[in-house]
Coordinates of N, CA and C in Angstrom, one line a residue:
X607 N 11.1 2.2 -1.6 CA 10.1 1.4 -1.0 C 8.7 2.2 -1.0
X608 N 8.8 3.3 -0.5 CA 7.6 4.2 -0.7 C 7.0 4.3 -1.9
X609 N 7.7 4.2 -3.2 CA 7.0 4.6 -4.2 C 6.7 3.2 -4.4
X610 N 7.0 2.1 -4.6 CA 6.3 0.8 -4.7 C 5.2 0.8 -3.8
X611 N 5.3 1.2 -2.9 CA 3.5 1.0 -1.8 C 2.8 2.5 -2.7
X612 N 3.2 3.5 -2.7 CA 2.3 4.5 -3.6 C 1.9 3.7 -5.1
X613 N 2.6 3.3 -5.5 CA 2.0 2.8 -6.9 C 1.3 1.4 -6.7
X614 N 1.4 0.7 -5.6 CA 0.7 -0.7 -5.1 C -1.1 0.2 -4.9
X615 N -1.4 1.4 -4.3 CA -1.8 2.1 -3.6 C -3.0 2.8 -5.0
X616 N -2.4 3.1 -5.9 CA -2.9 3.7 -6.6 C -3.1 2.7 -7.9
X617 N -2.6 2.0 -8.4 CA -3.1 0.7 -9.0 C -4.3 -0.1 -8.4
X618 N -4.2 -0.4 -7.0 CA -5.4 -0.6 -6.6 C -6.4 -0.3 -6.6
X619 N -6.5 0.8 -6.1 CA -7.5 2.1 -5.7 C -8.0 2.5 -7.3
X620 N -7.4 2.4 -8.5 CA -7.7 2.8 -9.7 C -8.6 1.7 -10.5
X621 N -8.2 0.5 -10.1 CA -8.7 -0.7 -10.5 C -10.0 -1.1 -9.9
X622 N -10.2 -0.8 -8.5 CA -11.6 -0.8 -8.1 C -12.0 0.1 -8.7
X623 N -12.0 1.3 -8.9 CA -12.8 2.4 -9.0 C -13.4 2.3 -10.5
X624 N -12.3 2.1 -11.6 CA -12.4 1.8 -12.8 C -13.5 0.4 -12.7
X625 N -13.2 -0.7 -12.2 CA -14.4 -2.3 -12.2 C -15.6 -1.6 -11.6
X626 N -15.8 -0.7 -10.9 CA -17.0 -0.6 -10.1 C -17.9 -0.1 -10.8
X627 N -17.4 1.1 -11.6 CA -17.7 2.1 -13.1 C -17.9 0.9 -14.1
X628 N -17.1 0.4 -14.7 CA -17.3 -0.4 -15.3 C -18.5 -1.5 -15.6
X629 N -18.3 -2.2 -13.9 CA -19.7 -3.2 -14.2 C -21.0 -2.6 -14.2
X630 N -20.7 -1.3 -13.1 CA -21.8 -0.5 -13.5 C -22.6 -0.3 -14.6
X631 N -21.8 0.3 -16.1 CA -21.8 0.5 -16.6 C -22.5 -0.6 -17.9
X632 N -22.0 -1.9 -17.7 CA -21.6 -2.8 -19.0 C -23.1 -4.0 -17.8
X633 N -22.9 -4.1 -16.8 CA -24.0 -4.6 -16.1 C -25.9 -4.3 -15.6
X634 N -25.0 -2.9 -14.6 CA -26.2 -2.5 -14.0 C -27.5 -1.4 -14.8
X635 N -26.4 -0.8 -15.5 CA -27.0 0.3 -16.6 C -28.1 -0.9 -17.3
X636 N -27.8 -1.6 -18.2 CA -28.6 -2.2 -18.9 C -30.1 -3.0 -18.1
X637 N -29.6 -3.4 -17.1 CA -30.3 -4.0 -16.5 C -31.6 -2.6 -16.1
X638 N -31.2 -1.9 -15.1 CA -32.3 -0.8 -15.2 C -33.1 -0.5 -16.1
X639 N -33.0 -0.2 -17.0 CA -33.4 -0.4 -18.9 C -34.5 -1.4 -19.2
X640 N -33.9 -3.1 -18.8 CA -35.1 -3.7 -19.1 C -36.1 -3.9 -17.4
X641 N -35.9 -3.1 -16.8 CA -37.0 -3.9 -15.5 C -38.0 -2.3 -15.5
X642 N -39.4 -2.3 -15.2 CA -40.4 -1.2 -14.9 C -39.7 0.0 -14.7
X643 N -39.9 0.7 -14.5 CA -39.8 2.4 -13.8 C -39.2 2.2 -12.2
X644 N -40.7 1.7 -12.2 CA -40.5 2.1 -10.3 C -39.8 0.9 -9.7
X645 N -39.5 0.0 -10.4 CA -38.3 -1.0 -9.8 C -36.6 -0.6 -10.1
X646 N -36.8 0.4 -11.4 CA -35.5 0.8 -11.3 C -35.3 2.1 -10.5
X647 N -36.0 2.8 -10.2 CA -35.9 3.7 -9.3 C -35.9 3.4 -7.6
X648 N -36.3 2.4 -7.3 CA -36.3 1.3 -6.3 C -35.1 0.9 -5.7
X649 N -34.7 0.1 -7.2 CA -33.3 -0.5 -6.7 C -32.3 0.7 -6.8
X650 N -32.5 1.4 -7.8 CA -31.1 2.5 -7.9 C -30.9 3.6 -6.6
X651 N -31.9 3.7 -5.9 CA -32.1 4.6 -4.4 C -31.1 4.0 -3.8
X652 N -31.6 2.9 -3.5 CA -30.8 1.7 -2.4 C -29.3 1.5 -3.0
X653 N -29.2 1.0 -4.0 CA -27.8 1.0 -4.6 C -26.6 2.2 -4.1
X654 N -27.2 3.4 -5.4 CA -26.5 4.5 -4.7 C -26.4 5.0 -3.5
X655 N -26.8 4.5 -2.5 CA -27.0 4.8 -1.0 C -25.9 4.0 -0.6
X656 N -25.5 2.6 -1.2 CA -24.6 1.3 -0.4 C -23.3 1.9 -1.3
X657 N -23.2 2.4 -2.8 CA -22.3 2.7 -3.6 C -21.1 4.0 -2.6
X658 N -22.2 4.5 -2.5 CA -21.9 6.3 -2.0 C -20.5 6.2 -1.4
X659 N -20.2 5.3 0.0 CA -19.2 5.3 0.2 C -17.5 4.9 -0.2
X660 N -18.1 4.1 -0.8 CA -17.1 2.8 -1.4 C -17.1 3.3 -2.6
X661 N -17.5 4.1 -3.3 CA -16.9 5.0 -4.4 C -16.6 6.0 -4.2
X662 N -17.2 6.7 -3.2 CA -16.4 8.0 -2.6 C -14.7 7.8 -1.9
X663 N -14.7 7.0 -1.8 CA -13.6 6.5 -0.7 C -12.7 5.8 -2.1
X664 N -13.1 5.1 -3.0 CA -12.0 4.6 -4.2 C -11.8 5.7 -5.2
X665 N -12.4 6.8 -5.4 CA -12.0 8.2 -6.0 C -11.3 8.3 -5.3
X666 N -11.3 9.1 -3.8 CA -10.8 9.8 -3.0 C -8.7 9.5 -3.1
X667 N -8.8 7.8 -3.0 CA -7.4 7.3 -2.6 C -6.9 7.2 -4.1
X668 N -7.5 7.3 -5.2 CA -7.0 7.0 -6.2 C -6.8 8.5 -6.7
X669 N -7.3 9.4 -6.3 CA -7.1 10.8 -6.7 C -5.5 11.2 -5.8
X670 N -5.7 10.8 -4.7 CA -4.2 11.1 -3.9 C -2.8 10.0 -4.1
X671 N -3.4 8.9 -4.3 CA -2.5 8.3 -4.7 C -1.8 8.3 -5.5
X672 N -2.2 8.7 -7.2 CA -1.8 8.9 -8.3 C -1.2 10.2 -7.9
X673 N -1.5 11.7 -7.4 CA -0.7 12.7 -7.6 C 0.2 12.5 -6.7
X674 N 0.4 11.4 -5.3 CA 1.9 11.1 -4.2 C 2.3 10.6 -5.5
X675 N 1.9 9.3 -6.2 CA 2.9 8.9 -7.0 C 3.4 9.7 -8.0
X676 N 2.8 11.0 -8.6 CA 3.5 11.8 -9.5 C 4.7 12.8 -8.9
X677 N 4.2 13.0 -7.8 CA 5.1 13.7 -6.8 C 6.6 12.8 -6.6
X678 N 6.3 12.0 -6.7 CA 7.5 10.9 -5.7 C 8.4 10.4 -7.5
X679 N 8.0 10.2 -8.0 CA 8.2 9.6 -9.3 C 9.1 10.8 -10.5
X680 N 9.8 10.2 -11.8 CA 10.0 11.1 -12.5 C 9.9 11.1 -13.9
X681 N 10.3 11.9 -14.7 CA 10.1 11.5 -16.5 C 8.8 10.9 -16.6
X682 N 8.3 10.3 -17.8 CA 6.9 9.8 -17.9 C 6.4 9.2 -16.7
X683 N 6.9 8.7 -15.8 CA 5.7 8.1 -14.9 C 5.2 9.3 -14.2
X684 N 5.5 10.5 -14.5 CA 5.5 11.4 -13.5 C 4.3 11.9 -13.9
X685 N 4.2 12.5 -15.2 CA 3.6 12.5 -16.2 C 2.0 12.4 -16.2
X686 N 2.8 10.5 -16.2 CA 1.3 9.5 -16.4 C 0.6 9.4 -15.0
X687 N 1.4 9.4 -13.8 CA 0.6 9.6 -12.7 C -0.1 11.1 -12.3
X688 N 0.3 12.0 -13.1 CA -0.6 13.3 -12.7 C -1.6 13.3 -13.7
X689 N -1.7 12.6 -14.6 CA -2.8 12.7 -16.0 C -3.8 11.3 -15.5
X690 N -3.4 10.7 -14.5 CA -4.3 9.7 -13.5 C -5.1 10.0 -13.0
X691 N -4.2 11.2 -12.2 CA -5.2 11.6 -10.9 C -6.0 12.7 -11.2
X692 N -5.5 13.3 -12.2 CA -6.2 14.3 -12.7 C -7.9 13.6 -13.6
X693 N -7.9 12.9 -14.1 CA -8.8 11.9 -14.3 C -9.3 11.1 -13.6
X694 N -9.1 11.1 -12.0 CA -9.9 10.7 -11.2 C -10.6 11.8 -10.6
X695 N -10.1 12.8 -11.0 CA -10.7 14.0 -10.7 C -12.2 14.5 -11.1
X696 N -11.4 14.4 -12.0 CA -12.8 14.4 -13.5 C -14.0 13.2 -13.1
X697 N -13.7 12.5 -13.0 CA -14.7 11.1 -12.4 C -15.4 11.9 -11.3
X698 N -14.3 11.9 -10.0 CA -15.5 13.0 -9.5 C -16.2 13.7 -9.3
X699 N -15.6 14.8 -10.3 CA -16.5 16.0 -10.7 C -17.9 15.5 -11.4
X700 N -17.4 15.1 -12.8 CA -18.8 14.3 -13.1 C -20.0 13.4 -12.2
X701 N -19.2 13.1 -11.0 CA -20.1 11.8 -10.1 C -21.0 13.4 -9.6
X702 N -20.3 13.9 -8.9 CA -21.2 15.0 -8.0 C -21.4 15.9 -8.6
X703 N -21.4 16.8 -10.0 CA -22.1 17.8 -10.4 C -23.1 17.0 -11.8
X704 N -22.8 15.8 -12.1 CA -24.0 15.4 -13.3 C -24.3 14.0 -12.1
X705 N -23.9 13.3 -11.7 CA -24.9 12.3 -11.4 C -25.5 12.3 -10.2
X706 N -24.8 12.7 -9.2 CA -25.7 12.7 -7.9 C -26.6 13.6 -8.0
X707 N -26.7 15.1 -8.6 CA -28.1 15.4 -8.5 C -29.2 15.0 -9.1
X708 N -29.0 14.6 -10.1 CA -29.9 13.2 -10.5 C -30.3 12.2 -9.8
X709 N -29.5 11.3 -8.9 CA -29.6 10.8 -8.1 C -31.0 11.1 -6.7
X710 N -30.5 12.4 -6.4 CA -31.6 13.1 -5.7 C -32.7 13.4 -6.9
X711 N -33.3 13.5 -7.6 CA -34.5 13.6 -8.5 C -34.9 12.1 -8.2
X712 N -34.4 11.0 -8.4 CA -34.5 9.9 -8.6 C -35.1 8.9 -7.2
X713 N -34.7 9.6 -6.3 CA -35.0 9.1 -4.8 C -36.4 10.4 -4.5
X714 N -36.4 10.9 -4.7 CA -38.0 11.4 -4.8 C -39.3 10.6 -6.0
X715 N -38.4 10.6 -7.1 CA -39.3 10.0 -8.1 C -39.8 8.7 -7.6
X716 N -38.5 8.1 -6.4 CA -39.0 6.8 -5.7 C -40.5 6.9 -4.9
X717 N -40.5 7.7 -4.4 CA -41.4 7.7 -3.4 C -42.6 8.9 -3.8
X718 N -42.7 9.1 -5.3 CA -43.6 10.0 -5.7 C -44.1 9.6 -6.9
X719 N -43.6 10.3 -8.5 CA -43.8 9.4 -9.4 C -42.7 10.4 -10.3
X720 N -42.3 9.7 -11.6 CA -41.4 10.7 -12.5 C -42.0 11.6 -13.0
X721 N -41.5 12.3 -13.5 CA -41.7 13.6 -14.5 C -42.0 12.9 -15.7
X722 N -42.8 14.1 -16.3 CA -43.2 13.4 -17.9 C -42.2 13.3 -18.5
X723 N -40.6 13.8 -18.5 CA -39.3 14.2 -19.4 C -38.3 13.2 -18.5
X724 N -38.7 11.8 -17.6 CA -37.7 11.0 -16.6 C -36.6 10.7 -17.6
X725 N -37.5 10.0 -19.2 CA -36.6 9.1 -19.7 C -35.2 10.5 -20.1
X726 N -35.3 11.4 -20.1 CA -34.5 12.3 -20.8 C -33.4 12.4 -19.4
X727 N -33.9 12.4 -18.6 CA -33.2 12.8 -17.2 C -32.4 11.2 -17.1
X728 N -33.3 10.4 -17.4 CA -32.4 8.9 -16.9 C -31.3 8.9 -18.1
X729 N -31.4 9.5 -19.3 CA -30.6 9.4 -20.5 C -29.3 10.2 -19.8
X730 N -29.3 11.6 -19.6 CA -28.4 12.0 -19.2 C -27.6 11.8 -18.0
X731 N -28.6 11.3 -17.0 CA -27.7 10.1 -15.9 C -26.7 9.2 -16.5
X732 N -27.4 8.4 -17.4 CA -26.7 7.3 -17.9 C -25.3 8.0 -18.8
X733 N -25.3 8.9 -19.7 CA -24.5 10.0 -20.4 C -23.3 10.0 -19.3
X734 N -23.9 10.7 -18.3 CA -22.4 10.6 -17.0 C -22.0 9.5 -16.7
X735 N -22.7 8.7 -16.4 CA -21.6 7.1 -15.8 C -21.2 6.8 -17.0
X736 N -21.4 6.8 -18.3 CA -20.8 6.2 -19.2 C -18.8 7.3 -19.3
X737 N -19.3 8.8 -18.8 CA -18.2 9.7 -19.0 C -17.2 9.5 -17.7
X738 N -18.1 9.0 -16.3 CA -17.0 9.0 -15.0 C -16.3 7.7 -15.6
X739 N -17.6 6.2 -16.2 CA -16.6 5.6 -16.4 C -15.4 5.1 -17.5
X740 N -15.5 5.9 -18.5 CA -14.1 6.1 -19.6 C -12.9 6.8 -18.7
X741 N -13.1 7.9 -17.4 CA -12.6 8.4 -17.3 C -11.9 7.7 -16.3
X742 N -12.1 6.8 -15.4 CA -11.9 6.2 -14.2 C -10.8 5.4 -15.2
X743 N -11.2 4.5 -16.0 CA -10.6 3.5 -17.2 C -9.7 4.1 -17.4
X744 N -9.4 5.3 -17.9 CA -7.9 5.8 -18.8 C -7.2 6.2 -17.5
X745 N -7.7 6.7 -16.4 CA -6.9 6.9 -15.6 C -6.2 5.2 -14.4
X746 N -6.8 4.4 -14.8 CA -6.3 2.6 -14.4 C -5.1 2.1 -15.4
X747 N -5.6 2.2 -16.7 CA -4.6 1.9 -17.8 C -3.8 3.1 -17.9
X748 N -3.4 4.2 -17.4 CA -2.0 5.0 -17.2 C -1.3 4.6 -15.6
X749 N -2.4 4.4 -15.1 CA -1.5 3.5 -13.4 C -0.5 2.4 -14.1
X750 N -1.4 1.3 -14.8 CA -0.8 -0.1 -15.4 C 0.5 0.1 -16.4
X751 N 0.4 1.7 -17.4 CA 1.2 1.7 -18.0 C 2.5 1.8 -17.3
X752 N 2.2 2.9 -16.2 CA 3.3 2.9 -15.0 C 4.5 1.7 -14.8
X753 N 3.1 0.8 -13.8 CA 4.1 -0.4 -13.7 C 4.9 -1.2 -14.5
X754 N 4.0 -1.8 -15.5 CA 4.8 -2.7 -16.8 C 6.0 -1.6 -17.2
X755 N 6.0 -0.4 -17.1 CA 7.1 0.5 -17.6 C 7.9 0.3 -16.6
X756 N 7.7 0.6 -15.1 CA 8.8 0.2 -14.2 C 9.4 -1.1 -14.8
X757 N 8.6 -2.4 -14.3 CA 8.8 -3.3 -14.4 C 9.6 -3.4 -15.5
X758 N 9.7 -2.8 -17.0 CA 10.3 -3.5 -18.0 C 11.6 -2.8 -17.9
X759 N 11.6 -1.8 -17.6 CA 13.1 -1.0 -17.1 C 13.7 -1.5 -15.9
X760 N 12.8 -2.1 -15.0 CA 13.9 -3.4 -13.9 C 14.5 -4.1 -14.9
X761 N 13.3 -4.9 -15.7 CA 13.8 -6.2 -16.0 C 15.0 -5.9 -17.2
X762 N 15.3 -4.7 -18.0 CA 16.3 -4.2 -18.7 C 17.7 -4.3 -18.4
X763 N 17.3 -3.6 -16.8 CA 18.1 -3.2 -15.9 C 18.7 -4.4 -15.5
X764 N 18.4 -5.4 -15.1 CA 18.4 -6.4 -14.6 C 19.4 -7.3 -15.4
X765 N 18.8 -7.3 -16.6 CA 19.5 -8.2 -17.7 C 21.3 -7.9 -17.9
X766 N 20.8 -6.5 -18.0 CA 22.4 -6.0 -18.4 C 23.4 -5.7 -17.3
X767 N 23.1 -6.3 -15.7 CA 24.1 -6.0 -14.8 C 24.9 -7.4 -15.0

């Protein structure tokens, strides 16, 4: 029962974290792109300010959740849950050593003006969310591999009693 709520736990937590990156990514990224400077520096203050938590907090549970589940689990899922969380890892590393300090350049640029080299700085921002979110992604689709693997070894299991 425990490892069904750990893998309920970390499929979740992996799946927001991955959609969040994701729409980010495939939504809000572009969007910044076509609106002025100082409206994307505007909105992206405020954003990352509302994000901070609720991505801090879906790393956090998806980083522990995937290594309970590698811990608790055996043979490939064991595996695939520590190469999860180890990749949610990596998401956060990337969030807090490439994007939030950028983040902070960017909430000054709000309330000052950019640097003559912004677009190079906004390039390499963008560079990281594109890397937290492949990384968030492969570590959701090794959660998913998980399950359908449980699940098809139930349903194996199942057939042949």
């Amino acid at each position: 029962m425990l490892v069904r709520i750990v893998t309920g736990l970390a499929l979740l937590s992996a799946g927001l974290l991955a959609g969040a990156f994701g729409y980010g990514a495939a939504n809000v990224q572009p969007t910044f792109n076509a609106v002025p400077v100082d409206v994307r520096l505007t909105f992206h203050t405020a954003l990352m300010h509302l994000n901070s938590p609720i991505v801090q907090t879906a790393m956090a549970v998806t980083v522990l959740s995937s290594l309970a589940l590698a811990v608790l689990s055996r043979g490939a899922s064991r595996y695939l849950a520590g190469a999860a969380g180890l990749l949610a890892v990596a998401s956060f590393l990337i969030t807090r050593f490439g994007n939030v300090p950028i983040n902070g350049q960017m909430k000054i640029w709000a309330v000052t003006s950019p640097p003559p080299d912004f677009r190079s700085i906004l390039d390499r921002w963008e560079m990281f969310n594109v890397m937290r979110t492949v990384t968030a992604l492969l570590a959701f689709i090794l959660i998913i591999t998980i399950v359908v693997g449980v699940t098809k070894s139930s349903s194996k299991r199942d057939a042949l009693s």
